[in-house]
């Protein structure tokens, strides 16, 4: 029986799926590090989105306060 995966020359951890053409990394430590990097990247994006939302809200609050001060001065 022929194997579905073919080793890639020059790499101990990469194999090619002959059916789909996908390159598969079999290095467990590297895969785990990639998962950690992905989670960190997602967390940073979520934090950035939250900060952007807060900035928009603060600008809106400042504009409202500025308008109130102008009305009080008149």
PDB file of C-alpha atoms in Angstrom:
ATOM      1  CA  UNK A   1       0.000   0.000   0.000  1.00  0.00           C
ATOM      2  CA  UNK A   2       1.345   3.406  -0.990  1.00  0.00           C
ATOM      3  CA  UNK A   3       1.651   6.086   1.696  1.00  0.00           C
ATOM      4  CA  UNK A   4      -0.474   9.204   1.340  1.00  0.00           C
ATOM      5  CA  UNK A   5       2.441  11.322   2.564  1.00  0.00           C
ATOM      6  CA  UNK A   6       5.766  11.857   0.855  1.00  0.00           C
ATOM      7  CA  UNK A   7       8.825  13.128   2.715  1.00  0.00           C
ATOM      8  CA  UNK A   8      10.252  16.406   1.480  1.00  0.00           C
ATOM      9  CA  UNK A   9      13.974  16.300   0.798  1.00  0.00           C
ATOM     10  CA  UNK A  10      16.073  18.490   3.050  1.00  0.00           C
ATOM     11  CA  UNK A  11      13.502  18.657   5.843  1.00  0.00           C
ATOM     12  CA  UNK A  12      13.066  16.255   8.716  1.00  0.00           C
ATOM     13  CA  UNK A  13       9.648  17.625   9.702  1.00  0.00           C
ATOM     14  CA  UNK A  14       7.855  18.434   6.452  1.00  0.00           C
ATOM     15  CA  UNK A  15       5.764  16.008   4.431  1.00  0.00           C
ATOM     16  CA  UNK A  16       3.592  16.477   1.365  1.00  0.00           C
ATOM     17  CA  UNK A  17       0.072  15.068   1.164  1.00  0.00           C
ATOM     18  CA  UNK A  18       0.051  13.584  -2.338  1.00  0.00           C
ATOM     19  CA  UNK A  19      -3.753  13.793  -2.611  1.00  0.00           C
ATOM     20  CA  UNK A  20      -4.249  17.451  -1.694  1.00  0.00           C
ATOM     21  CA  UNK A  21      -0.757  18.813  -2.293  1.00  0.00           C
ATOM     22  CA  UNK A  22      -0.687  20.286   1.229  1.00  0.00           C
ATOM     23  CA  UNK A  23       2.603  20.617   3.069  1.00  0.00           C
ATOM     24  CA  UNK A  24       2.346  19.213   6.588  1.00  0.00           C
ATOM     25  CA  UNK A  25       4.639  20.105   9.475  1.00  0.00           C
ATOM     26  CA  UNK A  26       5.141  17.150  11.821  1.00  0.00           C
ATOM     27  CA  UNK A  27       7.325  18.976  14.370  1.00  0.00           C
ATOM     28  CA  UNK A  28       5.100  19.027  17.487  1.00  0.00           C
ATOM     29  CA  UNK A  29       7.100  21.726  19.297  1.00  0.00           C
ATOM     30  CA  UNK A  30       7.011  24.045  16.293  1.00  0.00           C
ATOM     31  CA  UNK A  31       3.271  23.460  15.873  1.00  0.00           C
ATOM     32  CA  UNK A  32       2.658  24.343  19.524  1.00  0.00           C
ATOM     33  CA  UNK A  33       4.763  27.516  19.214  1.00  0.00           C
ATOM     34  CA  UNK A  34       2.731  28.495  16.140  1.00  0.00           C
ATOM     35  CA  UNK A  35      -0.511  27.990  18.092  1.00  0.00           C
ATOM     36  CA  UNK A  36       0.795  30.167  20.917  1.00  0.00           C
ATOM     37  CA  UNK A  37       1.814  32.900  18.449  1.00  0.00           C
ATOM     38  CA  UNK A  38      -1.625  32.755  16.852  1.00  0.00           C
ATOM     39  CA  UNK A  39      -3.367  33.109  20.229  1.00  0.00           C
ATOM     40  CA  UNK A  40      -1.122  36.046  21.150  1.00  0.00           C
ATOM     41  CA  UNK A  41      -1.827  37.736  17.826  1.00  0.00           C
ATOM     42  CA  UNK A  42      -5.580  37.296  18.278  1.00  0.00           C
ATOM     43  CA  UNK A  43      -5.366  38.668  21.822  1.00  0.00           C
ATOM     44  CA  UNK A  44      -3.448  41.745  20.594  1.00  0.00           C
ATOM     45  CA  UNK A  45      -6.046  42.347  17.877  1.00  0.00           C
ATOM     46  CA  UNK A  46      -8.860  42.096  20.422  1.00  0.00           C
ATOM     47  CA  UNK A  47      -7.052  44.536  22.741  1.00  0.00           C
ATOM     48  CA  UNK A  48      -6.483  46.970  19.856  1.00  0.00           C
ATOM     49  CA  UNK A  49     -10.158  46.802  18.875  1.00  0.00           C
ATOM     50  CA  UNK A  50     -11.175  47.436  22.485  1.00  0.00           C
ATOM     51  CA  UNK A  51      -8.820  50.425  22.730  1.00  0.00           C
ATOM     52  CA  UNK A  52     -10.159  51.870  19.480  1.00  0.00           C
ATOM     53  CA  UNK A  53     -13.699  51.571  20.791  1.00  0.00           C
ATOM     54  CA  UNK A  54     -12.713  53.275  24.035  1.00  0.00           C
ATOM     55  CA  UNK A  55     -11.026  56.129  22.143  1.00  0.00           C
ATOM     56  CA  UNK A  56     -14.147  56.688  20.042  1.00  0.00           C
ATOM     57  CA  UNK A  57     -16.270  56.752  23.205  1.00  0.00           C
ATOM     58  CA  UNK A  58     -13.888  59.154  24.949  1.00  0.00           C
ATOM     59  CA  UNK A  59     -13.939  61.505  21.960  1.00  0.00           C
ATOM     60  CA  UNK A  60     -17.709  61.432  22.000  1.00  0.00           C
ATOM     61  CA  UNK A  61     -17.761  62.160  25.734  1.00  0.00           C
ATOM     62  CA  UNK A  62     -15.323  65.056  25.307  1.00  0.00           C
ATOM     63  CA  UNK A  63     -17.447  66.521  22.517  1.00  0.00           C
ATOM     64  CA  UNK A  64     -20.546  66.288  24.714  1.00  0.00           C
ATOM     65  CA  UNK A  65     -18.762  67.928  27.653  1.00  0.00           C
ATOM     66  CA  UNK A  66     -17.414  70.663  25.388  1.00  0.00           C
ATOM     67  CA  UNK A  67     -20.929  71.369  24.166  1.00  0.00           C
ATOM     68  CA  UNK A  68     -22.232  71.518  27.757  1.00  0.00           C
ATOM     69  CA  UNK A  69     -19.501  73.974  28.742  1.00  0.00           C
ATOM     70  CA  UNK A  70     -20.313  76.174  25.742  1.00  0.00           C
ATOM     71  CA  UNK A  71     -23.998  76.157  26.681  1.00  0.00           C
ATOM     72  CA  UNK A  72     -23.167  77.066  30.289  1.00  0.00           C
ATOM     73  CA  UNK A  73     -20.965  79.985  29.200  1.00  0.00           C
ATOM     74  CA  UNK A  74     -23.683  81.478  26.971  1.00  0.00           C
TER      75      UNK A  74
END
